[in-house]
Structure formats: C-alpha cells, structure tokens
Amino acid sequence: MTNIVKSPQVQALLDRAAGIDQDGGNPRLKAIMRDLLENLAAIIERHDISEDEFWLALGFLQEGAGEFGLIAPGVGIEHFLDLHMDAKDAEAGVSGGTPRTIEGPLYVAGSPLVDGDLTRTNDVNLTTDPDDTETLTMSGRMTGPDGEPVKDAILHVWHANSQGFYSHFDPTGAQSPFNNRRRIKLGPDGRYSFRSKMPRGYSCPPGGATEKLMQALGRHGDRPAHVHFFVEAPGYRTLTTQINFGDDPRAHDDFAFGTREGLLPVPDRSGGNPHIEFDFQLQRARSDEDEGFSERPRTAA
Ligand code: MBD
Ligand code: FE
C-alpha cells in the first residue's frame, strides 16, 4: 500500500486547498475542510480507489443530491447526530426525559394549529383524507423534570397514511395538504389526545439514489410504521422524537435507525381500534436556544 498522505507534499497541498495559509474565510469551515480532505485522501489511499470509482461516486452524489435528506438517515449519520447530542448532554450532566430521535426529511412547516386543550375540546383529528384503515388514538401527559404538568405546549405530529406516503411528498398525488399533520395546542394541564389513521411503514422511492445505495450495501430501504413529534413549550427544551409500535415485528428493522428504547409503546387493542397511551417528559430549557428548533431547512407550505 502506498503511504503518501502524511508526506510534506500532500500535507502542504491539503493546507493550501483548505485555505490554511490565507487570512480570509471562515476559520471553523477551514479546519473542518482540512480534516475532511485529509480523511478523504486517506480513504482513497487505503482502498486504492481508482479514477473510475472516484468519478462514479461523485456522479452518484451529484445525481442523488435531491435525496440527501434520505441518504443521511439511511447511512446512520442522522442517528449519529442524536448519539453525539446525547453524549454531549451526558458530559454536561443533562439527562432524563423522553429520548430524542431523528426528525427525518418529511416535516412540513405551517400545519394547522388546532385547539387541543382538553378542558375545551375532546376531538382532535389529524386525518382529513378518507383512509380505510384502523383509527389510531393516542393520548397522554406532557410533564417536566419534576413531574409537573407542562403548560401551553404545542405538540407537532406528522405521519404517513396507510400506504406509507406523507402528504406533500405523495407520489400518487392523492393526499390533500397537511393530511396527518397538525400542531396541537395543549392547555395548562399538559394533557393531549388525538385521533388519526394507522400509518404504514415508509419505503424509499423505487429507483432513487437511496434505494440504489441500500441495494448496493445489501440492505433494504424500509422503515417500520412510526409517528413523528416535535414538542415545544415555554421554559422547556424542544424535543424531536418518534414512536414505533411495540407490537410491530419490524419495529427494530429501520433503515433509518430511528427506533429507540422508551419509544416503543404497545397499542391497547382491547377496545377494537389501537389506542396508545404515551407520556412525554421534557427537560427544562437552559437557554433560549434550547426552546427553539434546529435551523435545518424544512419544506414550508
Ligand atoms: C421517513 O418517514 C422518515 O421518518 C425518515 C427518517 C426517513 C425517510 C422517511
Ligand atoms: Fe417518517
């Protein structure tokens, strides 16, 4: 195996390419680019990557750019971001509450904000398109670190329909905007309750870059059925999470690595339709930033 990455010639090339010898530019970006390029060079050397292979990979990324939001969870990096945030929390002595898990690429900002204060309403419905599958109901409590009810929370919910498709991203064009998407404004008691239609698991678009990559890795591109949540509330840290169904045999076989212990409630089917009781526990915000959302670009409609 050749061994040139650490040579003075290549090190000088990497320094210059990352602008290390220039005053201008963004110092953080320069440091990260320097590392990225050196690691890329080391991989080329370690695997003796040919010109053909290098340009094939670049062409794949170029053509698949529209699916980067799907490739990131598919290769486990979105989950790694969670593990990294968990590790930083642990280091800072921050713990407790409902586990976070990946947002995924299919949130749409601006969904209808509906009254979910259970002293005023008893019917919050997420599904506005006809769907001939079981009704799913979900309810529970939103509490803080000391078990206190969280006041005035907004619970964002989004999930697929019975075909595994999300509104705004449905290749059949069948769904109306914001089907299975709501922001539910809770009352002072922190209780929530909604009804919806049972989602099916998601599969990557057939023939797309993510599916091609998964096939080349000997993997599949499917997610088990799941329901996504953001929880925001004054004074508390915004939570990004999801649930899977604890009785779903495929719950642990997620191409996007979103499944986590603590996020696998088992539906109660004794009343006919599945009902899930799930309590959210939030951490207290330590800064304004904690109360906000990541600046990830999101579809808005
Ligand atoms: C999804 O529905 C999803 O939640 C993720 C993370 C990736 C692809 C589809
Ligand atoms: Fe999803």
mmCIF file with all atom_site columns, N, CA and C and ligand atoms in Angstrom, residues 70 73 78 102-106 166 202 223 226 228 242 255-256, ligand 1:
data_model
loop_
_atom_site.group_PDB
_atom_site.id
_atom_site.type_symbol
_atom_site.label_atom_id
_atom_site.label_alt_id
_atom_site.label_comp_id
_atom_site.label_asym_id
_atom_site.label_entity_id
_atom_site.label_seq_id
_atom_site.pdbx_PDB_ins_code
_atom_site.Cartn_x
_atom_site.Cartn_y
_atom_site.Cartn_z
_atom_site.occupancy
_atom_site.B_iso_or_equiv
_atom_site.pdbx_formal_charge
_atom_site.auth_seq_id
_atom_site.auth_comp_id
_atom_site.auth_asym_id
_atom_site.auth_atom_id
_atom_site.pdbx_PDB_model_num
ATOM   1  N N  . LEU A 1 70  ? -32.598 11.842 2.681  1.00 0.00 ? 70  LEU A N  1
ATOM   2  C CA . LEU A 1 70  ? -32.958 10.440 2.918  1.00 0.00 ? 70  LEU A CA 1
ATOM   3  C C  . LEU A 1 70  ? -31.699 9.580  3.076  1.00 0.00 ? 70  LEU A C  1
ATOM   4  N N  . PRO A 1 73  ? -30.153 9.813  6.934  1.00 0.00 ? 73  PRO A N  1
ATOM   5  C CA . PRO A 1 73  ? -30.613 8.810  7.911  1.00 0.00 ? 73  PRO A CA 1
ATOM   6  C C  . PRO A 1 73  ? -30.297 7.392  7.464  1.00 0.00 ? 73  PRO A C  1
ATOM   7  N N  . GLU A 1 78  ? -27.735 10.590 10.565 1.00 0.00 ? 78  GLU A N  1
ATOM   8  C CA . GLU A 1 78  ? -28.703 11.395 11.332 1.00 0.00 ? 78  GLU A CA 1
ATOM   9  C C  . GLU A 1 78  ? -28.857 10.814 12.743 1.00 0.00 ? 78  GLU A C  1
ATOM   10 N N  . ILE A 1 102 ? -34.319 10.944 15.507 1.00 0.00 ? 102 ILE A N  1
ATOM   11 C CA . ILE A 1 102 ? -34.259 11.677 14.237 1.00 0.00 ? 102 ILE A CA 1
ATOM   12 C C  . ILE A 1 102 ? -35.560 12.332 13.768 1.00 0.00 ? 102 ILE A C  1
ATOM   13 N N  . GLU A 1 103 ? -35.393 13.507 13.182 1.00 0.00 ? 103 GLU A N  1
ATOM   14 C CA . GLU A 1 103 ? -36.533 14.228 12.582 1.00 0.00 ? 103 GLU A CA 1
ATOM   15 C C  . GLU A 1 103 ? -36.913 13.628 11.234 1.00 0.00 ? 103 GLU A C  1
ATOM   16 N N  . GLY A 1 104 ? -35.933 13.255 10.442 1.00 0.00 ? 104 GLY A N  1
ATOM   17 C CA . GLY A 1 104 ? -36.223 12.806 9.084  1.00 0.00 ? 104 GLY A CA 1
ATOM   18 C C  . GLY A 1 104 ? -36.523 13.975 8.165  1.00 0.00 ? 104 GLY A C  1
ATOM   19 N N  . PRO A 1 105 ? -36.685 13.687 6.871  1.00 0.00 ? 105 PRO A N  1
ATOM   20 C CA . PRO A 1 105 ? -36.798 14.756 5.872  1.00 0.00 ? 105 PRO A CA 1
ATOM   21 C C  . PRO A 1 105 ? -38.217 15.174 5.526  1.00 0.00 ? 105 PRO A C  1
ATOM   22 N N  . LEU A 1 106 ? -39.223 14.699 6.252  1.00 0.00 ? 106 LEU A N  1
ATOM   23 C CA . LEU A 1 106 ? -40.586 14.843 5.733  1.00 0.00 ? 106 LEU A CA 1
ATOM   24 C C  . LEU A 1 106 ? -41.498 15.736 6.569  1.00 0.00 ? 106 LEU A C  1
ATOM   25 N N  . TYR A 1 166 ? -46.519 10.285 2.792  1.00 0.00 ? 166 TYR A N  1
ATOM   26 C CA . TYR A 1 166 ? -46.742 11.520 3.556  1.00 0.00 ? 166 TYR A CA 1
ATOM   27 C C  . TYR A 1 166 ? -47.350 12.580 2.644  1.00 0.00 ? 166 TYR A C  1
ATOM   28 N N  . TYR A 1 202 ? -42.704 3.350  5.865  1.00 0.00 ? 202 TYR A N  1
ATOM   29 C CA . TYR A 1 202 ? -42.256 4.093  4.685  1.00 0.00 ? 202 TYR A CA 1
ATOM   30 C C  . TYR A 1 202 ? -41.216 3.276  3.923  1.00 0.00 ? 202 TYR A C  1
ATOM   31 N N  . ARG A 1 223 ? -38.796 1.633  6.489  1.00 0.00 ? 223 ARG A N  1
ATOM   32 C CA . ARG A 1 223 ? -38.964 1.985  7.907  1.00 0.00 ? 223 ARG A CA 1
ATOM   33 C C  . ARG A 1 223 ? -40.221 1.311  8.430  1.00 0.00 ? 223 ARG A C  1
ATOM   34 N N  . HIS A 1 226 ? -44.407 4.471  12.048 1.00 0.00 ? 226 HIS A N  1
ATOM   35 C CA . HIS A 1 226 ? -43.956 5.382  13.104 1.00 0.00 ? 226 HIS A CA 1
ATOM   36 C C  . HIS A 1 226 ? -44.762 6.667  13.067 1.00 0.00 ? 226 HIS A C  1
ATOM   37 N N  . HIS A 1 228 ? -44.183 10.813 14.091 1.00 0.00 ? 228 HIS A N  1
ATOM   38 C CA . HIS A 1 228 ? -43.188 11.827 14.472 1.00 0.00 ? 228 HIS A CA 1
ATOM   39 C C  . HIS A 1 228 ? -43.788 12.903 15.370 1.00 0.00 ? 228 HIS A C  1
ATOM   40 N N  . GLN A 1 242 ? -39.993 10.327 17.946 1.00 0.00 ? 242 GLN A N  1
ATOM   41 C CA . GLN A 1 242 ? -40.935 9.490  17.195 1.00 0.00 ? 242 GLN A CA 1
ATOM   42 C C  . GLN A 1 242 ? -41.322 8.327  18.083 1.00 0.00 ? 242 GLN A C  1
ATOM   43 N N  . PHE A 1 255 ? -34.394 1.146  8.395  1.00 0.00 ? 255 PHE A N  1
ATOM   44 C CA . PHE A 1 255 ? -33.217 1.523  7.585  1.00 0.00 ? 255 PHE A CA 1
ATOM   45 C C  . PHE A 1 255 ? -32.634 2.865  8.038  1.00 0.00 ? 255 PHE A C  1
ATOM   46 N N  . ALA A 1 256 ? -33.443 3.644  8.774  1.00 0.00 ? 256 ALA A N  1
ATOM   47 C CA . ALA A 1 256 ? -33.007 4.985  9.189  1.00 0.00 ? 256 ALA A CA 1
ATOM   48 C C  . ALA A 1 256 ? -32.566 5.042  10.660 1.00 0.00 ? 256 ALA A C  1
HETATM 49 C C1 . MBD B 2 .   ? -39.332 8.825  6.859  1.00 0.00 ? 1   MBD B C1 1
HETATM 50 O O1 . MBD B 2 .   ? -40.665 8.822  7.069  1.00 0.00 ? 1   MBD B O1 1
HETATM 51 C C2 . MBD B 2 .   ? -38.537 9.136  7.872  1.00 0.00 ? 1   MBD B C2 1
HETATM 52 O O2 . MBD B 2 .   ? -39.135 9.438  9.022  1.00 0.00 ? 1   MBD B O2 1
HETATM 53 C C3 . MBD B 2 .   ? -37.155 9.132  7.732  1.00 0.00 ? 1   MBD B C3 1
HETATM 54 C C4 . MBD B 2 .   ? -36.270 9.423  8.869  1.00 0.00 ? 1   MBD B C4 1
HETATM 55 C C5 . MBD B 2 .   ? -36.588 8.826  6.530  1.00 0.00 ? 1   MBD B C5 1
HETATM 56 C C6 . MBD B 2 .   ? -37.403 8.526  5.490  1.00 0.00 ? 1   MBD B C6 1
HETATM 57 C C7 . MBD B 2 .   ? -38.771 8.522  5.645  1.00 0.00 ? 1   MBD B C7 1
#
